[in-house]
Coordinates of C-alpha atoms in Angstrom, one line a residue:
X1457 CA -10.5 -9.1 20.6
X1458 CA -10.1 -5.0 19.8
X1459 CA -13.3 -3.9 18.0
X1460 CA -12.6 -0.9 15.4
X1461 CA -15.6 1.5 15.1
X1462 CA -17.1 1.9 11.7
X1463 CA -18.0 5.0 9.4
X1464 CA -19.5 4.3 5.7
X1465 CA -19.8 7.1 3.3
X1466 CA -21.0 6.5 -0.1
X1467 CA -24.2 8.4 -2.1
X1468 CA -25.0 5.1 -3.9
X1469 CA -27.4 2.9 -1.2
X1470 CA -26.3 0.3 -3.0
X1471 CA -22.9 0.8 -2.2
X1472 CA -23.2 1.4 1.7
X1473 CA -25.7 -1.9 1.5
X1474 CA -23.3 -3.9 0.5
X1475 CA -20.7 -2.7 2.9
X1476 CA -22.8 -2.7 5.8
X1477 CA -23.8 -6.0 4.8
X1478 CA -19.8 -7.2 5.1
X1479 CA -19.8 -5.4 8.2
X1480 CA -22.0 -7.5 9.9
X1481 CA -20.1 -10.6 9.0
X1482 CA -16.8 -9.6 10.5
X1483 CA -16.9 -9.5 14.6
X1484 CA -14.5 -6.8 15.0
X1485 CA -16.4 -4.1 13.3
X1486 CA -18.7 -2.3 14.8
X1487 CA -21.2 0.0 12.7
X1488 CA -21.7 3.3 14.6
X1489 CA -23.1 5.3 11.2
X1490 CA -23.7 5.0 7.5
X1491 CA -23.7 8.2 5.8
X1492 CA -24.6 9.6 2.0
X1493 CA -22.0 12.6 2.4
X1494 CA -19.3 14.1 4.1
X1495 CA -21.4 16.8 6.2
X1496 CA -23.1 13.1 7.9
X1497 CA -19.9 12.0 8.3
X1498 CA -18.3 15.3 10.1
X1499 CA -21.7 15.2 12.3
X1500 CA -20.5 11.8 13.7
X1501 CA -16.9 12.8 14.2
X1502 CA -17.7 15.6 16.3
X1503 CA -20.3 13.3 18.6
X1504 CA -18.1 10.1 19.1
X1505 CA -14.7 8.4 18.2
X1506 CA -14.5 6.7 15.3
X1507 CA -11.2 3.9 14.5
X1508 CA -12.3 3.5 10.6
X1509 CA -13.5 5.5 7.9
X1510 CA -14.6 3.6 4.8
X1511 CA -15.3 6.1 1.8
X1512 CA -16.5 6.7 -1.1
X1513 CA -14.4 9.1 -3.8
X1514 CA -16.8 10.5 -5.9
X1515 CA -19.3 11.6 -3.2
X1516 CA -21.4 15.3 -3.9
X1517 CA -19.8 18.8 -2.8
X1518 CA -17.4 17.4 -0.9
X1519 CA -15.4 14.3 -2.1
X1520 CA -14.1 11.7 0.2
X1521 CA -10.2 12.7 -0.4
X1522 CA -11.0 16.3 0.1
X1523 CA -12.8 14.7 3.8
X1524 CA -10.2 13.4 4.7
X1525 CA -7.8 16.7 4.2
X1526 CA -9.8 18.7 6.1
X1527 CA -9.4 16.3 9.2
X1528 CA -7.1 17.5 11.9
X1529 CA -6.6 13.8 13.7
X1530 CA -8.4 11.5 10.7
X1531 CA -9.2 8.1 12.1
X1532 CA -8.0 5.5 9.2
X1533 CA -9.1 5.7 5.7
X1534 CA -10.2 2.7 3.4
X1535 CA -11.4 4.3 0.2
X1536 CA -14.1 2.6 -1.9
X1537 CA -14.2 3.5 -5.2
X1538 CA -14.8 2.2 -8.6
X1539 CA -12.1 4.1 -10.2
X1540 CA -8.5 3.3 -9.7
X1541 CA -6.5 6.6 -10.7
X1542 CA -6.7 8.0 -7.0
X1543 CA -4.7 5.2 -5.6
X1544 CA -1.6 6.7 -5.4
X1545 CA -2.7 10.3 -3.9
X1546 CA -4.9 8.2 -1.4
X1547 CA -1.2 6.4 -0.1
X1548 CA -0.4 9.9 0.0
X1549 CA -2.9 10.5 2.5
X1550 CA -1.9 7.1 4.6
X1551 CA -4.8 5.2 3.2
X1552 CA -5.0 2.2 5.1
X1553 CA -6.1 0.8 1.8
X1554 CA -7.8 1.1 -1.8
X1555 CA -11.1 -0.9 -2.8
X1556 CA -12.3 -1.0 -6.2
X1557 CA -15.9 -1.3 -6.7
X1558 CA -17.4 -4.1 -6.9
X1559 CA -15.9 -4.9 -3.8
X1560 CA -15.7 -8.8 -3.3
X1561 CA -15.7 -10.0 0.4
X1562 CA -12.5 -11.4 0.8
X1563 CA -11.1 -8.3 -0.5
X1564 CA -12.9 -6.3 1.8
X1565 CA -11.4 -9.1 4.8
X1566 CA -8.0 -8.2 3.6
X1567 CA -8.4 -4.4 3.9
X1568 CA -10.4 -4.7 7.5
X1569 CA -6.8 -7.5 8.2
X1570 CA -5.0 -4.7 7.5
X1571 CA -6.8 -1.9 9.3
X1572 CA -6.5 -4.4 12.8
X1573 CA -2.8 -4.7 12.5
X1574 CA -2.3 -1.1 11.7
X1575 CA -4.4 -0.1 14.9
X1576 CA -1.8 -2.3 17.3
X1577 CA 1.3 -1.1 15.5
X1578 CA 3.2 2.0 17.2
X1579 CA 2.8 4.9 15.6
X1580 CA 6.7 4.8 14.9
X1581 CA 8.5 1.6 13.5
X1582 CA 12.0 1.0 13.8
X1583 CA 13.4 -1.2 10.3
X1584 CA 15.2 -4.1 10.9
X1585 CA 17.9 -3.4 8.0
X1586 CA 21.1 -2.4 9.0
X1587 CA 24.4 -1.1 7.1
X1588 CA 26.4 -4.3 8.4
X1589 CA 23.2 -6.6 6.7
X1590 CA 25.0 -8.1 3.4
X1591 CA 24.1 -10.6 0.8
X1592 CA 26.0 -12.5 -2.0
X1593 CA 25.3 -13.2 -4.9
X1594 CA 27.2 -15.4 -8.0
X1595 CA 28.5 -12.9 -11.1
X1596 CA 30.0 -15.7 -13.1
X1597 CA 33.1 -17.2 -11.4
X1598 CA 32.7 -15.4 -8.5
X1599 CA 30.4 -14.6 -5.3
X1600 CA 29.7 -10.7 -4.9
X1601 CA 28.9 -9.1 -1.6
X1602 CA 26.0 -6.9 -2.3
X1603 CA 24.5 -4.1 0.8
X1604 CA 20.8 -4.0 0.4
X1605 CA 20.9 -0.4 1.4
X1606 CA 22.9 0.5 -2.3
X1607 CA 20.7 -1.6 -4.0
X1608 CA 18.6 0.8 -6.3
X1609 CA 16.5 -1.4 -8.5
X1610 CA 16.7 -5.6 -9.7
X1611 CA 16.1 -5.9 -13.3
X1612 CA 14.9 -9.0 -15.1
X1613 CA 16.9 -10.2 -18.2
X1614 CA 15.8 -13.5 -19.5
X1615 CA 17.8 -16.1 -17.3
X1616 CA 19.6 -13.2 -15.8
X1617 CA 18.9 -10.5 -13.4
X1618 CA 20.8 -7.2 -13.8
X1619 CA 21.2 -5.5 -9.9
X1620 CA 21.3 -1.7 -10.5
X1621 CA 23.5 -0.6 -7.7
X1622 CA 24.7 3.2 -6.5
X1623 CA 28.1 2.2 -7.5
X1624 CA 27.7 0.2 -10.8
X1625 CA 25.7 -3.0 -12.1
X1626 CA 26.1 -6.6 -10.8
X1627 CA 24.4 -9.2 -13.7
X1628 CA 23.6 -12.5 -12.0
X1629 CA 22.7 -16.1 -13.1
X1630 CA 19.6 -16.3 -11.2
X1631 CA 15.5 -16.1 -11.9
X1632 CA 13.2 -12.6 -10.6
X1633 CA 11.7 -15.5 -8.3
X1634 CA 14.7 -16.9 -6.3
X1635 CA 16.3 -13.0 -6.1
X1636 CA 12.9 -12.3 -4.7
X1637 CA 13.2 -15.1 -1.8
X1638 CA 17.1 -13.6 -0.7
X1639 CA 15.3 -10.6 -0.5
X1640 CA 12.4 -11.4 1.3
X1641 CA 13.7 -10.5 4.9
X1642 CA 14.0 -7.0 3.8
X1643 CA 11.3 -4.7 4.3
X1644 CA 12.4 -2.3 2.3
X1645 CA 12.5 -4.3 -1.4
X1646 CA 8.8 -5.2 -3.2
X1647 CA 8.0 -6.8 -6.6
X1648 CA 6.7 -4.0 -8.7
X1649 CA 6.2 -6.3 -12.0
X1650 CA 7.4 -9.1 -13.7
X1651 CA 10.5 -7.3 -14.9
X1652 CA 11.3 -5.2 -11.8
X1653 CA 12.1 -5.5 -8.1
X1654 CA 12.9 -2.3 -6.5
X1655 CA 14.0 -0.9 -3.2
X1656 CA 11.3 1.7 -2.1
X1657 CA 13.8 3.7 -0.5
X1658 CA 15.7 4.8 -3.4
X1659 CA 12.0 6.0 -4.6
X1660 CA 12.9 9.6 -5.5
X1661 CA 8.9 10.4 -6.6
X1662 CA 5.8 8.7 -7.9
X1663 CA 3.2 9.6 -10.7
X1664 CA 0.6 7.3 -11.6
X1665 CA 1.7 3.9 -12.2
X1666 CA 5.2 4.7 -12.4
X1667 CA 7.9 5.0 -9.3
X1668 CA 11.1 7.2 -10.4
X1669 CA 14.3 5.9 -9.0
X1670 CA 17.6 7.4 -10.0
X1671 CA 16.5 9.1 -12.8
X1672 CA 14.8 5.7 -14.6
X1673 CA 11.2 5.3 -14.9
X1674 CA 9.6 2.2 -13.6
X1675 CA 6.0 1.1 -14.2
X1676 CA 3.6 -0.8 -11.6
X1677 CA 2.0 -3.4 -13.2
X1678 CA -1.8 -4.4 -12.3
X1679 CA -1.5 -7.1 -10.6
X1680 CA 0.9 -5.8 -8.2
X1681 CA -0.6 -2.5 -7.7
X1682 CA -2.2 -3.7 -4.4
X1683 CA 0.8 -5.4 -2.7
X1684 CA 3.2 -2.3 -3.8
X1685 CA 1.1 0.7 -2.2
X1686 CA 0.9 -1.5 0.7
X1687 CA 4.5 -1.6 1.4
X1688 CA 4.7 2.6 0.3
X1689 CA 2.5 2.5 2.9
X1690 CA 4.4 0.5 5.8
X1691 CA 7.8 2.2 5.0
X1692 CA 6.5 5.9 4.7
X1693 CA 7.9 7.4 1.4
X1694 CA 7.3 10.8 2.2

């Protein structure tokens, strides 16, 4: 069983209480330090290897994203914050993944689930999509051969779904849902909301909640949030 090496930084003792506590539960963390601020944390960089920061944001002087800049080689990152407008420049950063305070345990699982497959994953990952890949879909009478690498964006339209290709627009008898399940063996395509499915490598830029793909504006919702910088995250925008 690999064992990842643990960092906390938070100023709240509350905070790295809580987190140490959850630490303790999960046999494949090992607590090396718990530190109030960054200066701790750069103190137990330079004396041992660490596999996993988890950090606070909003920490004195120096704040946990401007920590993690200043790292040459950082080990991996799971932010802990209570506020969630730093969740897209933390993907930016390779965040392994973003907590929001109060931090329930299975949550905290998840991220940690994450964090163990991430650490046995080559650095470099080769996608399994391929030019030749094809699916079809039925446009009225007839069954359309759609590439998923000229699909741009899947839009929902009542008992419809409009495809939004490179070359034009394919409109389809068929729910979000069962589009969702053809897509499913491609890495590349993620459920943004209940309207949108979109292929994050036509993602031309992102701000905020919103992803900007061929000149249209497409918003996040909440309850995908998670699930979508996840995916940014596996199939490196940038």
């Amino acid at each position: 069983m690999q064992v990842l090496k643990v960092v906390i930084a938070d100023d709240e003792p509350i905070a790295r209480d809580i987190i140490e506590t959850y630490i303790a539960k999960v046999p494949s963390l090992q607590l090396v330090a718990s530190c109030k601020n960054a200066v701790e944390v750069f103190e137990h960089l330079n004396k041992q290897d660490v596999d996993l920061l988890l950090l606070d944001i909003n920490m004195p002087e120096i704040t946990g994203m401007d920590l993690v800049k200043t790292l040459r080689n950082p080990p991996m990152v799971i932010f802990t914050t209570a506020y969630n407008e730093y969740a897209v420049e933390s993907y930016d950063l390779n965040a392994v993944d973003y907590l929001l305070k109060p931090i329930p345990f299975d949550r905290f699982v998840k991220a940690i689930n994450k964090a163990l497959d991430k650490n046995e994953v080559p650095a470099e990952q080769t996608s399994v999509q391929t030019a030749d890949e094809h699916f079809f879909v039925k446009s009225g009478t007839k069954l359309v051969k759609i590439k998923p690498d000229e699909v741009l964006y899947i839009e929902a339209m009542k008992d419809y779904a409009k495809i939004h290709l490179q070359a034009g627009n394919v409109v389809v008898h068929s729910t979000m849902k069962n589009i969702e399940e053809q897509l499913s063996v491609y890495t590349s395509f993620v459920r943004v909301s209940k309207s949108y499915i979109v292929n994050l490598h036509m993602v031309e830029a992102i701000e905020a909640n919103m992803l900007y793909i061929s000149g249209v504006a497409v918003t996040i919702g909440n309850s995908f949030k998670d699930d979508v910088l996840q995916k940014l995250d596996l199939n490196r925008l940038a």
